[in-house]
Amino acid sequence: MENFRTEVNVLPGAKVQFELHYQEVKWRKLGSYEHRIYLQPGRLAKHLEVDVWVIEPQGIRFLHVPDTFEGHFDGVPVISKGQQKAHVSFKPTVAQQRICPNCRETVVDGELVVLYDVKREEKAGELEVFNGYFVHFFAPDNLDPIPKNILFVIDVSGSMWGVKMKQTVEAMKTILDDLRAEDHFSVIDFNQNVRTWRNDLISATKTQVSDAKRYIEKIQPSGGTNINEALLRAIFILNEANNLGLLDPNSVSLIILVSDGDPTVGELKLSKIQKNVKENIQDNISLFSLGIGFDVDYDFLKRLSNENRGIAQRIYGNQDTSSQLKKFYNQVSTPLLRNVQFNYPHTSVTDVTQNNFHNYFGGSEIVVAGKFDPAKLDQLESIITATSANTQLVLETLAQMDDLQDFLSKDKHADPDFTRKLWAYLTINQLLAERSLAPTAAAKRRITRSILQMSLDHHIVTPLTSLVIENEAGDERMLADAPPQDPSCCSGALYYGSKVAPDSIPSWANPSPTPVISMLAQGAQVLESTPPPHVMRVENDPHFIIYLPKSQKNICFNIDSEPGKILNLVSDPESGIVINGQLVGAKKPNNGKLSTYFGKLGFYFQSEDVKIEISTEAITLSGGSSTFALSWSDTAQVMNQRVQISVKKAKVVTITLDKEMSFSVLLHRVWKKHPINVDFLGIYVPPTNKFSPNAHGLIGQFMQEPKIHIFNERPGKDPEKPEASMEVKGQKLIVTRGLQKDYRTDLVFGTDVTCWFVHNSGKGFIDGHYKDYFVPQLYSFLKRP
């Protein structure tokens, strides 16, 4: 969930040993504890060894190392297991690491996984006490599942296009097959509109499940994101069924929301969506949220779920969405107990806290921790009351004070202070949940002070603290990149993109002193659409990628010019459209070369008298004598009769003309203290026949596709980059095949695009010389030589 990065200087020829010491809490999920170790040495390692020690006072019921390397290391992990301790050793030789007997590549690129569970008695869990702190693990087995009423609420907006939607559909088909005959369900999918497979809850018969799967398979993602209306529709269906007495009184009701983005249509204020859900949802309904990708507002989903008896989880776009979604569903969808209450009938027990499970779900566990006065107790008693499918349970446990201390003192790998650390970890997480729901700024500040003090006292990294790295002597320190902070939590905090009347100026628009033109400004109803699979694009320093539809080839070239120069990308005097880009330079040369990027783009629509300037700092729209300024920190939309500008916060600007021609501009932010790199823009232009035949420019000239012939493919100087000959425009060029990046669906890592690279700034592929495309101003048409 958190990513930290730091850099160190290493002297030439020095031998360096890196040691990373960290601690994390292991939660029991799907009936076991799981420890994953990521192994990516990148090369054959002369000495590669992993040791995992497991120490469990309750006793180890089973331990298993699943095959995660497709049988390549069969028999390599060595497991030694006793009653309360186990050791896993993974030490492949260099020969075993090879991907094939004579290969130099390593097969070690994945995860070593250790699964285990502890022995459990039929009582109120396990109480472990030590040094004034106790931890209570509660995960009973062999209970009948409670019937459930479940509504799946699935985001099918344009941002879900591609792999995310495909994997979500596959996961949903598997999930629907797992429903039991006594369960009831329905499916809601939403973009700017909300649809329901059925308007009420349906029994999970084989016929109905098959029909629901066919419905899901036909989903085509497009449009915006109306989270508010989708959740209210789901709540209404469950509330109505409950009010009409259609639900089993022993059943539980769940809403599972799957989304990858912020609301862009309907209600946009996050605090208002929280309020609407809270006011309408009944106390017997739990809301679970699964956020997909890097762009999702995970803090909002956490607040939404924590406030309504559920939990949230985030999965990144580079993970297997399908398997992660199924794991999340399995974790939360098998309720075994309701109304679980813990009671410790001793006045000396204080500061009790627990992980946030309001119901008990099969395969997981509830963990409770607290403090007590050892001088007043020689044993600790717990009483748990809960409701199973049809039974009221009362479970009692006694824990002796000395047993754990004696056990932990005998093993060097055991942590005798884990009860205190786990109590602190649970308490901090409970305070973070309370902070996100704080009703006032003063309450938020008070909780924040408590979190900061506890995190410093117990050395726990939180979203409110940073990770400091120091050398062994303690006289050098540096700050690692800290996790992003929750920007807001409370009612009354500033949210961008609030809904406004059509004839008013929204809060994110700052008009200049000049008169205002008659433009319609709407609150963040951002244009969302499925990204076309093939576009012409310019990224990085700057790399042009030209897609030729008839040849189905990508042709690439770079332009190596000077900072400040303005390049014409599209110039079409007949249509009255100009797109130009101004170059900015890196902070300093790297390996003797100063890289340049697009730092500013200009769009001019002559017939509308509209000029749009997009820089890494702001978006400015000029029309006649008036100007609107938009910020990258907003989610917003501005439009007149033909031109529409949609801004997605800190990510992308989409410009649409007549709903037929669109251009996307991506913002790339870099670390501000980076010694070389600077922020820059990428532009994406789909091939279209809407330009006139006389359109030109570095991109525009290819709207009329030239004929190309690529032949005589052969090995290049780099074995991974073959060469070929290409005939184009009466010339024969040497081209090299390589990879470039498309960042539309993954702004962080990008998607690889194969292309043939033309050297010497595109010479022979573009008309003339690249300097012929210099223009004097950001909105100048290109003067053809």
GROMACS .gro file of N, CA and C in nm, residues 72 98 118 156 262 267 272 312 507 601 612 670 673 695 701 770 774:
model
   51
   72HIS      N    1   0.949  -2.513  -1.160
   72HIS     CA    2   1.092  -2.501  -1.185
   72HIS      C    3   1.174  -2.535  -1.060
   98ARG      N    4   1.878  -2.110  -1.368
   98ARG     CA    5   1.877  -2.083  -1.513
   98ARG      C    6   1.740  -2.117  -1.572
  118VAL      N    7  -0.277  -2.174   1.243
  118VAL     CA    8  -0.248  -2.220   1.378
  118VAL      C    9  -0.360  -2.311   1.427
  156VAL      N   10  -1.866   0.088  -1.492
  156VAL     CA   11  -1.841   0.054  -1.632
  156VAL      C   12  -1.816   0.180  -1.714
  262ASP      N   13  -1.284   0.863  -0.961
  262ASP     CA   14  -1.364   0.959  -0.887
  262ASP      C   15  -1.498   0.980  -0.958
  267GLU      N   16  -2.373   1.390  -0.849
  267GLU     CA   17  -2.314   1.449  -0.728
  267GLU      C   18  -2.163   1.427  -0.728
  272LYS      N   19  -2.067   1.496   0.034
  272LYS     CA   20  -2.212   1.487   0.012
  272LYS      C   21  -2.252   1.344  -0.023
  312ALA      N   22  -1.250  -0.147   0.290
  312ALA     CA   23  -1.210  -0.116   0.153
  312ALA      C   24  -1.075  -0.180   0.126
  507SER      N   25  -1.662   2.723  -0.911
  507SER     CA   26  -1.559   2.766  -0.818
  507SER      C   27  -1.420   2.749  -0.874
  601LEU      N   28   0.147   2.337  -2.478
  601LEU     CA   29   0.078   2.306  -2.603
  601LEU      C   30  -0.028   2.411  -2.631
  612ILE      N   31  -0.660   2.762  -2.679
  612ILE     CA   32  -0.642   2.686  -2.554
  612ILE      C   33  -0.492   2.666  -2.533
  670VAL      N   34   0.705   1.480  -1.217
  670VAL     CA   35   0.825   1.413  -1.166
  670VAL      C   36   0.856   1.469  -1.027
  673LYS      N   37   1.250   1.751  -0.665
  673LYS     CA   38   1.392   1.764  -0.634
  673LYS      C   39   1.479   1.675  -0.724
  695ALA      N   40  -0.400   1.929  -4.474
  695ALA     CA   41  -0.346   1.937  -4.338
  695ALA      C   42  -0.200   1.895  -4.339
  701GLN      N   43   0.055   1.583  -4.138
  701GLN     CA   44   0.084   1.533  -4.273
  701GLN      C   45   0.048   1.386  -4.288
  770TYR      N   46   1.321   1.876  -3.997
  770TYR     CA   47   1.237   1.908  -3.881
  770TYR      C   48   1.236   2.057  -3.850
  774PHE      N   49   0.934   2.470  -3.741
  774PHE     CA   50   0.937   2.576  -3.639
  774PHE      C   51   0.835   2.684  -3.676
   0.00000   0.00000   0.00000
